[in-house]
PDB file of C-alpha atoms in Angstrom:
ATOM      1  CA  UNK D  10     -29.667  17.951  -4.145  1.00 58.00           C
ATOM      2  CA  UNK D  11     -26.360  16.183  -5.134  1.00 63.00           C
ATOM      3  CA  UNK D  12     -26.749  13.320  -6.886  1.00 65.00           C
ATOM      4  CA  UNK D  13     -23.795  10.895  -7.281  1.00 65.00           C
ATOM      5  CA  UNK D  14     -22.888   7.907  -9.311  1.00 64.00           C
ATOM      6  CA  UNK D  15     -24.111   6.023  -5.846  1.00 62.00           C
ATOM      7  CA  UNK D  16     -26.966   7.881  -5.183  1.00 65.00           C
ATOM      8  CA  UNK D  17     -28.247   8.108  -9.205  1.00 63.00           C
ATOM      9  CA  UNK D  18     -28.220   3.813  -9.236  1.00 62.00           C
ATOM     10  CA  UNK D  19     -25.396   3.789 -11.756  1.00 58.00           C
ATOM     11  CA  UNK D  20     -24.873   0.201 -12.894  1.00 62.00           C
ATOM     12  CA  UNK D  21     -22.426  -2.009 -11.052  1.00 61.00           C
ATOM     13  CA  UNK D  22     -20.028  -3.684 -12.618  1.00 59.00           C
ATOM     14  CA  UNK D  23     -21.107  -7.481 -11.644  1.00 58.00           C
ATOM     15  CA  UNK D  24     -18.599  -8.907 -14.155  1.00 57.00           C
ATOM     16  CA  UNK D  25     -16.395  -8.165 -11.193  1.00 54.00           C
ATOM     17  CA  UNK D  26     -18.125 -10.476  -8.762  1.00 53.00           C
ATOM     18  CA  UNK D  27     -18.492 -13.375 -10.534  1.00 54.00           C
ATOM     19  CA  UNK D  28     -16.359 -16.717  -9.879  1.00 51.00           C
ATOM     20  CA  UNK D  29     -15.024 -16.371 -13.419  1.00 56.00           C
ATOM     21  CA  UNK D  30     -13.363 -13.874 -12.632  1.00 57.00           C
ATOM     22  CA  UNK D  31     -11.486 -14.763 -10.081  1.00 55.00           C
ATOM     23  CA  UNK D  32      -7.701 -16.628 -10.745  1.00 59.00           C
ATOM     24  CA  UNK D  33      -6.549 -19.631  -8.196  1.00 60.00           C
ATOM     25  CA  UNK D  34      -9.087 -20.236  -5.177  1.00 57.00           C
ATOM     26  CA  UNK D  35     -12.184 -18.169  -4.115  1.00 58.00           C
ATOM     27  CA  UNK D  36     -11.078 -15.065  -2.044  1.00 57.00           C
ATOM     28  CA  UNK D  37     -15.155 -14.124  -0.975  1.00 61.00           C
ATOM     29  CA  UNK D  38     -15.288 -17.463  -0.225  1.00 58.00           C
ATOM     30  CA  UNK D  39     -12.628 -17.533   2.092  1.00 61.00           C
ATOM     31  CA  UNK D  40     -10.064 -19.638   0.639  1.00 71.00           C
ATOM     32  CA  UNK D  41      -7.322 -18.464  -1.257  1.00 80.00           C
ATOM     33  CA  UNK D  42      -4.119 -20.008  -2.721  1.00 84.00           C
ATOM     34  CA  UNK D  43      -0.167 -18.347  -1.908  1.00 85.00           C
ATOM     35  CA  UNK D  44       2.264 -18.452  -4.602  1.00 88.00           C
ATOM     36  CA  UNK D  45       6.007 -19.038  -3.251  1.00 86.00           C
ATOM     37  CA  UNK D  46       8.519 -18.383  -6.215  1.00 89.00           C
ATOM     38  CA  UNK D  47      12.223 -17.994  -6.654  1.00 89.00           C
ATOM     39  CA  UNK D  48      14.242 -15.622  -9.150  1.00 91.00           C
ATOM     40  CA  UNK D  49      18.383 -15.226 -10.351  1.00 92.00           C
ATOM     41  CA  UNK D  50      19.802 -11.896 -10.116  1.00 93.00           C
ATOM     42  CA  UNK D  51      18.289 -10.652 -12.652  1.00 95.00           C
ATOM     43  CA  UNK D  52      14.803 -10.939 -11.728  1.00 93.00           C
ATOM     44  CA  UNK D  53      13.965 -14.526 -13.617  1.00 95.00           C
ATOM     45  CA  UNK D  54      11.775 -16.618 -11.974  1.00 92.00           C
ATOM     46  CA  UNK D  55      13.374 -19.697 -11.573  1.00 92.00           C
ATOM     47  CA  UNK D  56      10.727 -21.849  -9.793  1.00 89.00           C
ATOM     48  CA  UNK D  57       7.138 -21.600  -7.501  1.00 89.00           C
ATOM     49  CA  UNK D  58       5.499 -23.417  -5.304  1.00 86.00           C
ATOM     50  CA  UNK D  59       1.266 -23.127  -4.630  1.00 88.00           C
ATOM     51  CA  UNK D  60       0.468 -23.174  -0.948  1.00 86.00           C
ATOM     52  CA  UNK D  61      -3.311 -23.151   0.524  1.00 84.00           C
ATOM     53  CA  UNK D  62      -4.154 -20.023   1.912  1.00 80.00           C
ATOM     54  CA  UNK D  63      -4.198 -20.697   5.365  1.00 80.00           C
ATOM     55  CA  UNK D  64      -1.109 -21.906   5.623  1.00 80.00           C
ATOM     56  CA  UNK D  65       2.546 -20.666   6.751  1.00 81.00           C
ATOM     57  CA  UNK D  66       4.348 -18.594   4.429  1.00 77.00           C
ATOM     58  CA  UNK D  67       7.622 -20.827   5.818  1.00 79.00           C
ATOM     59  CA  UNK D  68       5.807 -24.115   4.527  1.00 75.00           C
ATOM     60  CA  UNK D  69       6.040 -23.234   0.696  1.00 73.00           C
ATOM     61  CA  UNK D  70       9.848 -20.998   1.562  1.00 75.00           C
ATOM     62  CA  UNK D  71      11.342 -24.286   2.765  1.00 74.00           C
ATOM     63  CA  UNK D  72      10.237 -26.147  -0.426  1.00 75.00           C
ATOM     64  CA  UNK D  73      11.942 -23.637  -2.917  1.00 77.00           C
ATOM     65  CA  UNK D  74      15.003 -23.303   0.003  1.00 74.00           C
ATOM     66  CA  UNK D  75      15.366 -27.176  -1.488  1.00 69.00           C
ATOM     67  CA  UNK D  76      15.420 -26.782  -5.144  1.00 63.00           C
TER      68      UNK D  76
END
C-alpha cells in the first residue's frame, strides 16, 4: 500500500488560506483588484493605477495613456 503525503493526512498549510494572507482584494471571494503601471526605458516604474477586478484592462490603460 502506497501511502502519500495526501493519503498519510499530512498537515495543510492553512496559513495559506487565510485573508491575511492575501494582498489587495479577496481572490476566493471573487473580487480582485488590477494594477495598471507605466515604466521609462529602463524598466522604472513611473506611475500605476488600481482598477476593480471586473473591469476593462483599457479603463486603467487610458488613465496612465494621460499622465
Amino acid at each position: 500500500m502506497r501511502a502519500d503525503q495526501h493519503r498519510a493526512g499530512a498537515k495543510k498549510n492553512t496559513r495559506l488560506d487565510t485573508c491575511e494572507t492575501q494582498a489587495i482584494g479577496r481572490s476566493k471571494g471573487g473580487l480582485s483588484t488590477k494594477i495598471h503601471a507605466t515604466g521609462d526605458a529602463l524598466g522604472n516604474p513611473t506611475g500605476f493605477h488600481l482598477t476593480p477586478g471586473q473591469a476593462h484592462d483599457l479603463q486603467g490603460a487610458d488613465v496612465l495613456k494621460v499622465q
